[in-house]
Each structure stands twice: as C-alpha cells, then as structure tokens.
PDB file of C-alpha atoms in Angstrom:
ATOM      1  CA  UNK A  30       1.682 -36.475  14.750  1.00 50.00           C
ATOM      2  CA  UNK A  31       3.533 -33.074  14.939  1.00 52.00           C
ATOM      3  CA  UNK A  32       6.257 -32.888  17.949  1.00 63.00           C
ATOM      4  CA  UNK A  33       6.665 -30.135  19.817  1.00 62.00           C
ATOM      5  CA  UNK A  34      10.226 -29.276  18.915  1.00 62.00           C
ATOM      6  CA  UNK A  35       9.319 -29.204  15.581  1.00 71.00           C
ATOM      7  CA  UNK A  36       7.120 -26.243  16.203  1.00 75.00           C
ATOM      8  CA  UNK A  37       9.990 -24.647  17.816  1.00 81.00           C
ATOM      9  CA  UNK A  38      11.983 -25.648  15.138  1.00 84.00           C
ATOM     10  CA  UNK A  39       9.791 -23.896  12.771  1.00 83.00           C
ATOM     11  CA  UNK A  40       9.889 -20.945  14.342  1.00 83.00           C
ATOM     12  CA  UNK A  41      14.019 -20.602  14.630  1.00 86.00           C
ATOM     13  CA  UNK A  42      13.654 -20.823  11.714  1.00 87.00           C
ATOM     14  CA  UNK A  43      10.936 -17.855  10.483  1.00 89.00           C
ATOM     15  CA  UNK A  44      12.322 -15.650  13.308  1.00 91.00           C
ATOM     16  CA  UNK A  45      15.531 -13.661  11.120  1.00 91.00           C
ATOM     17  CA  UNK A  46      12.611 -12.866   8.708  1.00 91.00           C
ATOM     18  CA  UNK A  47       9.953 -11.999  10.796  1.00 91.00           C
ATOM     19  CA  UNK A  48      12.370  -9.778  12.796  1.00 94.00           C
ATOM     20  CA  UNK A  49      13.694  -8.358   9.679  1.00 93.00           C
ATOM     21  CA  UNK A  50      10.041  -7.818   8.286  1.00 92.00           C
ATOM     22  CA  UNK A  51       9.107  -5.701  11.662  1.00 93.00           C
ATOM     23  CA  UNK A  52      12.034  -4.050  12.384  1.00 93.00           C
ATOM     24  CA  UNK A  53      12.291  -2.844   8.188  1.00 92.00           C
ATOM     25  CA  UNK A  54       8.597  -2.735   7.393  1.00 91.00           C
ATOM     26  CA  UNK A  55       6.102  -2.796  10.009  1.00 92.00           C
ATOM     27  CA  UNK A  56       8.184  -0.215  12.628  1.00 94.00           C
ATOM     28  CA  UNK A  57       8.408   2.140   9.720  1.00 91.00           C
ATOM     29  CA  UNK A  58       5.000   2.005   8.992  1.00 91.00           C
ATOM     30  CA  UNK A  59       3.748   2.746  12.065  1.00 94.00           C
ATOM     31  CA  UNK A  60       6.419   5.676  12.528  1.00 93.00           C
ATOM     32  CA  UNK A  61       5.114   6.818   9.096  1.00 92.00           C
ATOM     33  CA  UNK A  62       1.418   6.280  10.280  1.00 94.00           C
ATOM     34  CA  UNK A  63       2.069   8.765  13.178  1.00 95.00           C
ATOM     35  CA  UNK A  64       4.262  11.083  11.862  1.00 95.00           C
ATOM     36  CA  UNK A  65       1.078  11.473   9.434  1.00 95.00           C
ATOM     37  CA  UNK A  66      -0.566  13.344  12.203  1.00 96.00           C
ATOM     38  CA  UNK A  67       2.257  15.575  13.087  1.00 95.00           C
ATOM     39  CA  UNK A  68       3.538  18.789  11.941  1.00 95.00           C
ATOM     40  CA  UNK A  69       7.655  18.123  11.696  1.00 93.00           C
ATOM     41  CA  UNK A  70      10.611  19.494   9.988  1.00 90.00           C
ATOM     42  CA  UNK A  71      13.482  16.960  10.623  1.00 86.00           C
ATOM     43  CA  UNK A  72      15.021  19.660  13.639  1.00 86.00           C
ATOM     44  CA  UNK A  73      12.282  20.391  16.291  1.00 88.00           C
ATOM     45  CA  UNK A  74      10.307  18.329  17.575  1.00 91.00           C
ATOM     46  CA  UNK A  75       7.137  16.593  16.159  1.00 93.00           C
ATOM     47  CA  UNK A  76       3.869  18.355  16.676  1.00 93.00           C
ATOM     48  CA  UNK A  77       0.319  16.877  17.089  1.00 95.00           C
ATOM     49  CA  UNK A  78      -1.736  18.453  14.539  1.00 95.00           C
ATOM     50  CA  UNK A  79      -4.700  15.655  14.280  1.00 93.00           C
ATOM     51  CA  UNK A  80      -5.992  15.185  10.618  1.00 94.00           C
ATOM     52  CA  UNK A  81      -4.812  18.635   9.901  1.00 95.00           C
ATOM     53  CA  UNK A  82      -2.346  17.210   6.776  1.00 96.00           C
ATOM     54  CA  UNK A  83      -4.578  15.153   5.408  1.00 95.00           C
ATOM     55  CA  UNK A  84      -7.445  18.213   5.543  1.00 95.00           C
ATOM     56  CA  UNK A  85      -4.728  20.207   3.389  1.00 95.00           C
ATOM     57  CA  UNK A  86      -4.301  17.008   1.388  1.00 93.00           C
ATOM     58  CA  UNK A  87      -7.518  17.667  -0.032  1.00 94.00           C
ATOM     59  CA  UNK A  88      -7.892  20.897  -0.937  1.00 94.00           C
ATOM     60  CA  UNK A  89      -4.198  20.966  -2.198  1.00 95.00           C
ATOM     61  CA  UNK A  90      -4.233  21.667  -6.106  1.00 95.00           C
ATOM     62  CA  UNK A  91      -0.700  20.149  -6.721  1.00 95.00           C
ATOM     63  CA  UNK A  92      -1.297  16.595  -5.116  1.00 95.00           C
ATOM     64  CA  UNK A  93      -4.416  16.576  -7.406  1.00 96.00           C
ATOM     65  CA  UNK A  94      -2.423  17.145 -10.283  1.00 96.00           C
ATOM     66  CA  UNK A  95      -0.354  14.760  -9.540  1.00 96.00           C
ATOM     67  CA  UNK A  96      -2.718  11.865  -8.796  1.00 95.00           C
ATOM     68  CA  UNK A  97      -3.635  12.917 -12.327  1.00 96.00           C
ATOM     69  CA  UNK A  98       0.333  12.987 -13.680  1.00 97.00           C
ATOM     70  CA  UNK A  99       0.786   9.785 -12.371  1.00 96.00           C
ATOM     71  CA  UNK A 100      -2.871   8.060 -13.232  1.00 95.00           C
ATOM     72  CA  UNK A 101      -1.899   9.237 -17.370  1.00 96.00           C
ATOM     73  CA  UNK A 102       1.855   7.877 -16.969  1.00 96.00           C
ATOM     74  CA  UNK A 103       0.234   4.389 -15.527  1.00 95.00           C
ATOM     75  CA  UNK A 104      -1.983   4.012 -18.441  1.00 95.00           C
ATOM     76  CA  UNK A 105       0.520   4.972 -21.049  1.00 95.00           C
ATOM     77  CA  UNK A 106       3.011   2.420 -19.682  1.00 95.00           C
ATOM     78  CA  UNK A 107       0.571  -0.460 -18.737  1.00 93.00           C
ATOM     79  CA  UNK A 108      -0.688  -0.202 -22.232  1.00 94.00           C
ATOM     80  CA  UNK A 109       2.561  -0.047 -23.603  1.00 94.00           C
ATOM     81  CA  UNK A 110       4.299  -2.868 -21.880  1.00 94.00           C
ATOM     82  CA  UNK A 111       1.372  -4.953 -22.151  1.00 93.00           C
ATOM     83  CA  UNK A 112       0.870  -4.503 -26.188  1.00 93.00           C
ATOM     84  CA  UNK A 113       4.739  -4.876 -26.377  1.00 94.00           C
ATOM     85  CA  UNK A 114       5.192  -7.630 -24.033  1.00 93.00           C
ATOM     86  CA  UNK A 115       2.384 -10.006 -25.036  1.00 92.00           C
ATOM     87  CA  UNK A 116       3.955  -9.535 -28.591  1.00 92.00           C
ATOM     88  CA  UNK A 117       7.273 -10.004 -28.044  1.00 92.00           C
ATOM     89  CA  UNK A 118       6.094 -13.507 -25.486  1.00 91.00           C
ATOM     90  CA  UNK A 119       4.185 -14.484 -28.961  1.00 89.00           C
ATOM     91  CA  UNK A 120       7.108 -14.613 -31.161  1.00 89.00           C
ATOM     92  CA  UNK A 121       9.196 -16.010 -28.186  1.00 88.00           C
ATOM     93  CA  UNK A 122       6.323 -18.565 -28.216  1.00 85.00           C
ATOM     94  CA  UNK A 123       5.979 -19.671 -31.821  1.00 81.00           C
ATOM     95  CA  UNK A 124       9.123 -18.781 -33.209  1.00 81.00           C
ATOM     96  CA  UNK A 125      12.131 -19.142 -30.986  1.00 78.00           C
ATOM     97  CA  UNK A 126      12.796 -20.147 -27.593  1.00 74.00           C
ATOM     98  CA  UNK A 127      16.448 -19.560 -27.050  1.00 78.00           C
ATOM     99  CA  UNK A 128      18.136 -18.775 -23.658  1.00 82.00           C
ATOM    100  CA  UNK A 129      20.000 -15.687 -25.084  1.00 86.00           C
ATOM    101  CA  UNK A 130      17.401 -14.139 -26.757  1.00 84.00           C
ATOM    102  CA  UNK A 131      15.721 -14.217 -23.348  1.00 85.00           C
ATOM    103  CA  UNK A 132      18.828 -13.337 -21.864  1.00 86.00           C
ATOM    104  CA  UNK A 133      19.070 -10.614 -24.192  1.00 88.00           C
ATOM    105  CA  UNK A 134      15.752  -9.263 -23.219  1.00 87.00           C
ATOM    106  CA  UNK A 135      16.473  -9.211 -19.722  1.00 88.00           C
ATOM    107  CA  UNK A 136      19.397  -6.827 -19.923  1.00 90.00           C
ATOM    108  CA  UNK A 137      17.492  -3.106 -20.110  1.00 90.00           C
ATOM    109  CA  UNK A 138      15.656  -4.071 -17.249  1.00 90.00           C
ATOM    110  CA  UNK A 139      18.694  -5.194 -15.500  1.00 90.00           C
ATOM    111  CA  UNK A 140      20.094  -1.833 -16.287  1.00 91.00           C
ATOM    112  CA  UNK A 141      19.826   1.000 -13.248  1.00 91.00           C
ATOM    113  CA  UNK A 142      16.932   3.084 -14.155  1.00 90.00           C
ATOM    114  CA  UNK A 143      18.998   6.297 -13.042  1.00 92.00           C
ATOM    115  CA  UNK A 144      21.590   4.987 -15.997  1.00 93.00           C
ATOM    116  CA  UNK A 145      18.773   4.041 -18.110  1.00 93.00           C
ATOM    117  CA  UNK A 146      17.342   8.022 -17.958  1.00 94.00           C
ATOM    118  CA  UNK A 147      21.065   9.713 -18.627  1.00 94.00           C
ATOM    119  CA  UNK A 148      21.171   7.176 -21.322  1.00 93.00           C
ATOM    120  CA  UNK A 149      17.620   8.442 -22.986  1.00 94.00           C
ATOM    121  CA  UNK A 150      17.780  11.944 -21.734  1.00 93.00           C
ATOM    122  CA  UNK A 151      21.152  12.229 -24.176  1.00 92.00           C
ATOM    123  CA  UNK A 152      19.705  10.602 -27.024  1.00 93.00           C
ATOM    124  CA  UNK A 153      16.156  13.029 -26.209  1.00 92.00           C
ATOM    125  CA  UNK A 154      18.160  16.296 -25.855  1.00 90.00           C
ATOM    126  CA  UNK A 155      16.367  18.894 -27.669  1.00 84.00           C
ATOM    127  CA  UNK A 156      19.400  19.987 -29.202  1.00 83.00           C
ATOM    128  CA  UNK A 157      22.270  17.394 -29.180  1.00 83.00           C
ATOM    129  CA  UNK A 158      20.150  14.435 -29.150  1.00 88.00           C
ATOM    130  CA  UNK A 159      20.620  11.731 -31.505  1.00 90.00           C
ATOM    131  CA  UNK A 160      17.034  11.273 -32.425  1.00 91.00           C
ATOM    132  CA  UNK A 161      16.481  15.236 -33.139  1.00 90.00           C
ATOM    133  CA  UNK A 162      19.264  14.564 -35.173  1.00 89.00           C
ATOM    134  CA  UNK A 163      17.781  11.911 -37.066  1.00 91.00           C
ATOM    135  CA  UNK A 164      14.562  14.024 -37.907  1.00 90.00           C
ATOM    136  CA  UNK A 165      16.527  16.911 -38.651  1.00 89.00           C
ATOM    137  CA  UNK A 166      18.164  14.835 -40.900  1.00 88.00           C
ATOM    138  CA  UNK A 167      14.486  13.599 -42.312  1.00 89.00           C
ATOM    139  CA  UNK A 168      13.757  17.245 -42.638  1.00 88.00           C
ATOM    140  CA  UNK A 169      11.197  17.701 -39.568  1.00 87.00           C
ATOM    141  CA  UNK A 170      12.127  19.970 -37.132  1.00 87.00           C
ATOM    142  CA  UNK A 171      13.370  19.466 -33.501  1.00 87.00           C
ATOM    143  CA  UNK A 172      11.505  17.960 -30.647  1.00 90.00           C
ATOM    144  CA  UNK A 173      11.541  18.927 -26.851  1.00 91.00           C
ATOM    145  CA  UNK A 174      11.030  15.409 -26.021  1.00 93.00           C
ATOM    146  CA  UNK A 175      11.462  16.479 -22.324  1.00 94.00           C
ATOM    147  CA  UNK A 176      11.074  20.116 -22.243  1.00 92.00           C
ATOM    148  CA  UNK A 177       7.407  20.392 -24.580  1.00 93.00           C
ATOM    149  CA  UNK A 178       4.078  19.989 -21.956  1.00 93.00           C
ATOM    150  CA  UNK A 179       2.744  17.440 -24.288  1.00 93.00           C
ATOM    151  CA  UNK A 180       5.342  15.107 -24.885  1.00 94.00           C
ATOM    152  CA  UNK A 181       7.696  15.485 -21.781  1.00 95.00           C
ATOM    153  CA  UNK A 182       4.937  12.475 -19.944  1.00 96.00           C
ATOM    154  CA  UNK A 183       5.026  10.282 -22.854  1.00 95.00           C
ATOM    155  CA  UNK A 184       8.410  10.141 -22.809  1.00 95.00           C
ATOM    156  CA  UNK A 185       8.577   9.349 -19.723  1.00 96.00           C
ATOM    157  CA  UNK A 186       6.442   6.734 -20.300  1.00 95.00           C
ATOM    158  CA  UNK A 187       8.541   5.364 -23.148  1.00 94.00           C
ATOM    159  CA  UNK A 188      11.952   5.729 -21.556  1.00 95.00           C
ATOM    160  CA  UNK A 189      10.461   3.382 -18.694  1.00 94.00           C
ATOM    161  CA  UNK A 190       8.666   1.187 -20.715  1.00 94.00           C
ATOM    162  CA  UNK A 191      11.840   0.300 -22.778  1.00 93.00           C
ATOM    163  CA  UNK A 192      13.449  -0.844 -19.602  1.00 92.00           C
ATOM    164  CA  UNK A 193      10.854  -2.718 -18.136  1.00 92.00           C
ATOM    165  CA  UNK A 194       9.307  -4.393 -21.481  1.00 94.00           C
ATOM    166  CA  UNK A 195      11.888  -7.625 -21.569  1.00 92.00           C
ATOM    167  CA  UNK A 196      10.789  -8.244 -18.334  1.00 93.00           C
ATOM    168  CA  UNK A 197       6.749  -8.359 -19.605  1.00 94.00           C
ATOM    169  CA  UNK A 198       7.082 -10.349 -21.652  1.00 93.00           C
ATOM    170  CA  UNK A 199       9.335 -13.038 -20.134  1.00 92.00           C
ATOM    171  CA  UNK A 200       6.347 -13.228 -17.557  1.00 92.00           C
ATOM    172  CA  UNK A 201       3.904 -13.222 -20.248  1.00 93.00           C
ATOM    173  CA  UNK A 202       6.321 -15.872 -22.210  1.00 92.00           C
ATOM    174  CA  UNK A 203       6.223 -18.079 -18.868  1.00 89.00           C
ATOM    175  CA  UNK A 204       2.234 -17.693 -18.945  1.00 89.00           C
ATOM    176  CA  UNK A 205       2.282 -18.970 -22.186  1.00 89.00           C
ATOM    177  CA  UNK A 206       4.262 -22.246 -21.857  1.00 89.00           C
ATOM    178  CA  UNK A 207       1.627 -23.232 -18.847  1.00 86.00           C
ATOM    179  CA  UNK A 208      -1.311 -23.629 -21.813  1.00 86.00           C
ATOM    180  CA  UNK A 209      -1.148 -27.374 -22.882  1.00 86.00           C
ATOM    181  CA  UNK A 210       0.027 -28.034 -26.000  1.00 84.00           C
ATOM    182  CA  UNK A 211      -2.778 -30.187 -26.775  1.00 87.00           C
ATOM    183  CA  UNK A 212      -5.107 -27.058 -26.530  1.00 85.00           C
ATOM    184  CA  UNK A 213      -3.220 -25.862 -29.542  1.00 83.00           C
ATOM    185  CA  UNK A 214      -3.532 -29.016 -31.363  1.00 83.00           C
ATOM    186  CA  UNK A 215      -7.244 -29.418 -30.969  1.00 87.00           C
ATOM    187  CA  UNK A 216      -7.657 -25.526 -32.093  1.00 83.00           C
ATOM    188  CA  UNK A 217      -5.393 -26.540 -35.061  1.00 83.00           C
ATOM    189  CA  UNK A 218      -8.072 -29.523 -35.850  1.00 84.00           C
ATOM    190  CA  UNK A 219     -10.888 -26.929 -35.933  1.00 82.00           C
ATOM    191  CA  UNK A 220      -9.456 -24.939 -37.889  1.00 83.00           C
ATOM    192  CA  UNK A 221      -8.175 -21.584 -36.025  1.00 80.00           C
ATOM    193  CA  UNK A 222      -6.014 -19.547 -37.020  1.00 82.00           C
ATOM    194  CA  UNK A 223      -3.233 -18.083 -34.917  1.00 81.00           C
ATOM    195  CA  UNK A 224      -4.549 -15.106 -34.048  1.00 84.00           C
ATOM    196  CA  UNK A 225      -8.108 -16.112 -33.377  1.00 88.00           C
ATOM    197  CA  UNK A 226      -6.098 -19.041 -31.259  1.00 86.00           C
ATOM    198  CA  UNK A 227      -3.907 -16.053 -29.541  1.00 86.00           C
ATOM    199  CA  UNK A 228      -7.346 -14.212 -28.260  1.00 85.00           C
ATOM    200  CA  UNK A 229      -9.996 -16.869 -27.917  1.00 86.00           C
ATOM    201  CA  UNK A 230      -7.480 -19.596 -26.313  1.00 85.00           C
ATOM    202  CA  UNK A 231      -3.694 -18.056 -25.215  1.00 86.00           C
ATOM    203  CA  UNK A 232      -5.500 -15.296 -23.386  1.00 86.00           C
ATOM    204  CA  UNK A 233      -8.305 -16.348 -21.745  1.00 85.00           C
ATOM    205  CA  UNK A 234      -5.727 -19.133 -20.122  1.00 86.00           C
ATOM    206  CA  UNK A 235      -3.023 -16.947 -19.533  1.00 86.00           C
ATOM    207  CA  UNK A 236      -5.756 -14.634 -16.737  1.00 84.00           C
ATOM    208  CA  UNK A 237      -3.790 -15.225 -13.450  1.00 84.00           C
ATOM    209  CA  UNK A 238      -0.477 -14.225 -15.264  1.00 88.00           C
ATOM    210  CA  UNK A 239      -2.111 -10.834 -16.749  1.00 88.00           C
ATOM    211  CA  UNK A 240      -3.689 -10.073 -13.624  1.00 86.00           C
ATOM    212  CA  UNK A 241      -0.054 -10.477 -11.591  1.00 87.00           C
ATOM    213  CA  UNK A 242       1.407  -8.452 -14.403  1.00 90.00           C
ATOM    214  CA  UNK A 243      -1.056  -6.051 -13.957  1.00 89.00           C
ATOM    215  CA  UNK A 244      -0.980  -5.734 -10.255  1.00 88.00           C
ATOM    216  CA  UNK A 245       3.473  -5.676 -10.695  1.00 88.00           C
ATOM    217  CA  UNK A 246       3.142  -2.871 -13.173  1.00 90.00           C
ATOM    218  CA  UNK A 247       0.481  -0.758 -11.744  1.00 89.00           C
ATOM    219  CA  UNK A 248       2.382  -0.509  -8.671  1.00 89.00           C
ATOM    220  CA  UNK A 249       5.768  -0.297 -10.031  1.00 89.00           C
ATOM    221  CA  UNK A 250       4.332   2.581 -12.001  1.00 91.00           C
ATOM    222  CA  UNK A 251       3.014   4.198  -9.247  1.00 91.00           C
ATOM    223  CA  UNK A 252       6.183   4.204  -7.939  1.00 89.00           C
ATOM    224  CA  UNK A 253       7.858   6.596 -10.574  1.00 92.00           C
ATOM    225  CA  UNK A 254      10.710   8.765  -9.059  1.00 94.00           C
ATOM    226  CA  UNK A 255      14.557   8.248 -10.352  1.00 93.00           C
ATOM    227  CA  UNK A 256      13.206   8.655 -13.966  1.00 94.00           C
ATOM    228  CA  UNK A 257      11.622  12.089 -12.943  1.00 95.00           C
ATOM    229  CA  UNK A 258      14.340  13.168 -10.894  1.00 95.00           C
ATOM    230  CA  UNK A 259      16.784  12.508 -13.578  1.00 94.00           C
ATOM    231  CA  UNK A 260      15.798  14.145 -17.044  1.00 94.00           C
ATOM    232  CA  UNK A 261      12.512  16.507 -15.652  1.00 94.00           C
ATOM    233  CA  UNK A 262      12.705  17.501 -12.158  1.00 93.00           C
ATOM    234  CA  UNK A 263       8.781  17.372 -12.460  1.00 93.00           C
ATOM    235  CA  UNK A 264       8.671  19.858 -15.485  1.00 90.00           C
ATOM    236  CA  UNK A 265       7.972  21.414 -17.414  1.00 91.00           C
ATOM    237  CA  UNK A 266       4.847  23.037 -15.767  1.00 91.00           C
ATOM    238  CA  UNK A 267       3.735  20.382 -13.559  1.00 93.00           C
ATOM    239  CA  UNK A 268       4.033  18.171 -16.279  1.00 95.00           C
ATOM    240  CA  UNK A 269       5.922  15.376 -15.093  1.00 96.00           C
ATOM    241  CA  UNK A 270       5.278  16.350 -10.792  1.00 96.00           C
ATOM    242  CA  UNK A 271       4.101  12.303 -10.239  1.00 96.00           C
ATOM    243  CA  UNK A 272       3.140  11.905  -6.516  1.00 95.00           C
ATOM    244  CA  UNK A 273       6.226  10.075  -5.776  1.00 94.00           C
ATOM    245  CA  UNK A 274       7.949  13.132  -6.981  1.00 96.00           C
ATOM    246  CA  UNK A 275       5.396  15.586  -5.384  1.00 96.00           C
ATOM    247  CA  UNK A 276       6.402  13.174  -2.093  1.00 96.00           C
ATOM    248  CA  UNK A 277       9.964  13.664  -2.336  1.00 95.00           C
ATOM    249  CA  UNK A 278       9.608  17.518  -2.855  1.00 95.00           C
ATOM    250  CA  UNK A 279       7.996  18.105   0.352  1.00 95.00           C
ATOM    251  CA  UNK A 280      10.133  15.749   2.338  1.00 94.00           C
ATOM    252  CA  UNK A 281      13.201  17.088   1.249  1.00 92.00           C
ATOM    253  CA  UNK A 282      12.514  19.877  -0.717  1.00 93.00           C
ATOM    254  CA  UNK A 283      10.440  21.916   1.720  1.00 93.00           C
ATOM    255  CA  UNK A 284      11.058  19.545   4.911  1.00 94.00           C
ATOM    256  CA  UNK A 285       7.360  18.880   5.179  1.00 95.00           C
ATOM    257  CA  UNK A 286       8.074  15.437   6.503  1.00 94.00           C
ATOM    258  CA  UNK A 287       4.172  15.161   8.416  1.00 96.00           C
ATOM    259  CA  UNK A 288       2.435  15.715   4.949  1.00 96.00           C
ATOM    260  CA  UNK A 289       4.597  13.761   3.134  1.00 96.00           C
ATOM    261  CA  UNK A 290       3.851  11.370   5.411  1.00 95.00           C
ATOM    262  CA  UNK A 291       0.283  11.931   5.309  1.00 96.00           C
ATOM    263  CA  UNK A 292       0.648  11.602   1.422  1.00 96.00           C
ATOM    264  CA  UNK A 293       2.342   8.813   1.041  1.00 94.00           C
ATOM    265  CA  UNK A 294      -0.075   7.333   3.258  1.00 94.00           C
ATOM    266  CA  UNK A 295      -2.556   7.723   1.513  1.00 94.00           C
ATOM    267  CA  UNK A 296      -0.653   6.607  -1.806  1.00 93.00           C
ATOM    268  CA  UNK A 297      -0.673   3.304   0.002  1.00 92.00           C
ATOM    269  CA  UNK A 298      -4.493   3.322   0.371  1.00 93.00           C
ATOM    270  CA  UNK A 299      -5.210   4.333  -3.337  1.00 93.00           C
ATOM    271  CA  UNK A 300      -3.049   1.312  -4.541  1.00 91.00           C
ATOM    272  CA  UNK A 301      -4.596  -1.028  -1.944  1.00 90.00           C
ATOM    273  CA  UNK A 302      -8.306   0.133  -3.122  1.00 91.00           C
ATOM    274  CA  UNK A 303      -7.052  -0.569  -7.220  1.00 89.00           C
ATOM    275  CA  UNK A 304      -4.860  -4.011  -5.973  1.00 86.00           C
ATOM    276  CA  UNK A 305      -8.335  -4.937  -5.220  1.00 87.00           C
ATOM    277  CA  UNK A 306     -10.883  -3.929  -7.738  1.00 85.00           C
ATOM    278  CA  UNK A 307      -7.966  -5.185 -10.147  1.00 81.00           C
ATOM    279  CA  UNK A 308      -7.880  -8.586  -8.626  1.00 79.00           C
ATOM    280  CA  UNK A 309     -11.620  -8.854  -8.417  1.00 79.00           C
ATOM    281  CA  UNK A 310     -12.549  -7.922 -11.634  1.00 76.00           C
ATOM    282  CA  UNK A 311      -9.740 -10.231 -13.612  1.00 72.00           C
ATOM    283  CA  UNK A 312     -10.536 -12.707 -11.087  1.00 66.00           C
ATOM    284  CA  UNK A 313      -6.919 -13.777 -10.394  1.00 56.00           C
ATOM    285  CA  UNK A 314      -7.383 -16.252  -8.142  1.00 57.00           C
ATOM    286  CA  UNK A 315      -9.068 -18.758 -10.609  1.00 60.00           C
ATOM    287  CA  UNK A 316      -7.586 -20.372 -14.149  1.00 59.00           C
ATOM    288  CA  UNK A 317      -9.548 -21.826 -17.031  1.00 59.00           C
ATOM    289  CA  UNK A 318      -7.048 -24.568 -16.646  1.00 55.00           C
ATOM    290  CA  UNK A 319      -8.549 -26.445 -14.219  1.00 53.00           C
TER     291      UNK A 319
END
C-alpha cells in the first residue's frame, strides 16, 4: 500500500533536479528553439524572420561542408577508438587485469582536451615538432600535420582519439567481464581458438555495450570544438570548419546568434535521427545473454 506522504516524499526529493534540469536544459532549449526564428545580433533586439535561417541553412555551401568535415572526422575516430579500444579491452581481458594499468589508461582522457591539443600541436609543428624531427632524422621530409588539406582532419582525428581511447576500452573491458566464463570454457571444449572465440562469442555478447559506445562516441564526436579551436582554427581551407566550429563562428565570430541557433538546432535533429537508426539497427535494447 503506498501512503500518501511518501509520494510527497518522493517528490522533495526529485524537485532540486527537476528544477535544475528546466531551469539549465529545457529553458535554454526553448530560448534556443525561438531565437531559431529570429534575426539577432546580441545588441538590438530580436527580429521575427519565420524559417528564413533555416531557408539559408540550406542553400549555405559552408554548413554543407561542414556536415561533411565533421561526418569524415566521426568515422575516422569511431573506427579508430573502436579498433584500438576493443584491442586494448582484449589484452586487459586475457592478459592482465590490474587496477593501475586501468588507472593508467584513464589518465589522457582525464587530461583537458584544450591541454591535450597544445600538447600534440607542439609535438605536430611543421617545423619544431618532435615527430618532424624524428622523420627528418629517418630521412623523409617534413609533414604539415596541421597545416597540409589532407592530413590536417586526420590529425585531428588522432590527437582526439589518443585521449579518448583508455576510456573505450575500459567500457569495452567492462563489456567483456559480463560474458560468463563458462561460455569460454565450453568454446575451449570445442575447440576455438581465441580469435574465432573473440568474433563468434565476445562480440556478439558484448552488443548493448558497442551500441552505448557507439551512441557516446558518435555524439561526443559530433561535438568537436576545443580541439579545432586550438591547433586549426578550422583550416586550412575549410579543412577542419566541423559544424560545432562553423556554430561558434557565426555566434561569435559574425554575431549571427538566430542562425547559429537555427544550426545548432538542427545539429540536434541530425544526431537524434542517427541515435536512432544506430540503436535500431544494433538492436541495443536486447543481449544474447538472456
């Protein structure tokens, strides 16, 4: 029997977060929803201009380009951190599971990824960098690991995936230790070996924790700004302009606060529409456990 005071109770109790959630979250949103339709610099006032931002939205080259930007980062660092990660979870798996080697891989991650980016755009520099130094020293030439069109992305790419790639793989490495051991043992009877065991069995079990480390990354990757702002600025030609970026740029930049509104809007629907398909097609919400 539930007693009326306990509902009240209950709700005591969920009110600091549910005020915090609206005042921090879902006033924002709605501010952000309307200022969507507005033309506004930050000093006059607001004015109603209707769908008018998100019409320019689509016929404007540069937000294209960097829905592209950002789609070729995501896939460079999802595959990245997921090759790394699943690796690194193996070995943490079948070799060793000691608290400070996990410890150990925590600490890039824990790192400030505006620290993390001085660190690598240092040891990147086209000309005092410590790795242009070591190929010079191999007798290749230099690399504008941030200043060349083709590798400026990629590097990018790598810079974040270093930090982030502990933290993989300790999710992937918690995935892992929820497959019975006696799974293992009646593979070992048959006769697999480890990697057919890794893909036909470790995988297969291990779907809801790839599908929540695919939904974490692709949205933390959409979410690409200090890195850019840091060692790029969005260069060289457009290279690097990813739609956080692009966002900033005409908040700030150009104090186009309507159609960055209208754009980051509409960043939140393109991540909804691939949370989604993502979910649905790894079908998260079921394990081969059961």
């Amino acid at each position: 029997m539930v007693n009326r005071g306990d509902g009240r109770l209950a709700v005591a109790f969920l009110a600091p977060v549910l005020i915090g959630f609206a005042v921090f979250y879902v006033y924002p949103s709605l501010r952000g929803a309307w200022y969507s339709l507005t033309d506004w610099n930050l000093l006059s006032e607001p004015q109603f201009v209707g769908l008018g931002n998100y019409a320019k939205l689509v016929g404007d080259p540069l937000f294209w380009n960097s829905l592209k930007v950002t789609f070729a980062y995501v896939a460079i660092t999802i595959a990245v951190q997921l090759v790394a990660g699943l690796g690194l979870a193996a070995l943490l798996h079948r070799l060793t599971r000691s608290l400070v080697v996990r410890s150990l891989l925590l600490v890039p991650w824990l790192v400030p990824s505006v620290t993390t980016a001085l660190l690598w755009m240092w040891l990147l520099d086209a000309n005092l960098g410590f790795l242009n130094h070591l190929l010079v020293g191999l007798g290749l030439d230099n690399q504008g690991f941030l200043t060349s069109p083709d590798l400026a992305l990629t590097s990018v790419a790598v810079i974040n995936s270093w930090g982030g790639v502990g933290y993989t793989a300790l999710l992937l490495y918690a995935g892992m230790l929820l497959v019975p051991p006696t799974v293992y043992e009646a593979a070992a009877l048959d006769g697999s070996g480890e990697v057919r065991t890794f893909f036909r069995i470790t995988l297969p079990l291990m779907r809801p924790i790839l599908a929540f480390v695919l939904v974490v990354s692709l949205i933390g990757s959409f979410q690409l700004f200090d890195t850019v702002a840091v060692t790029t600025k969005g260069g060289p030609v457009n290279a690097t302009r990813v739609v956080y970026y692009y966002i900033y740029e005409q908040a700030f930049t150009h104090f186009k606060m309507g159609y960055a509104s209208a754009l980051a809007l509409s960043l939140v629907l393109i991540l909804g529409v691939l949370t989604f398909v993502q979910m649905r097609l790894l079908r998260a919400s079921t394990s081969d456990l059961a």
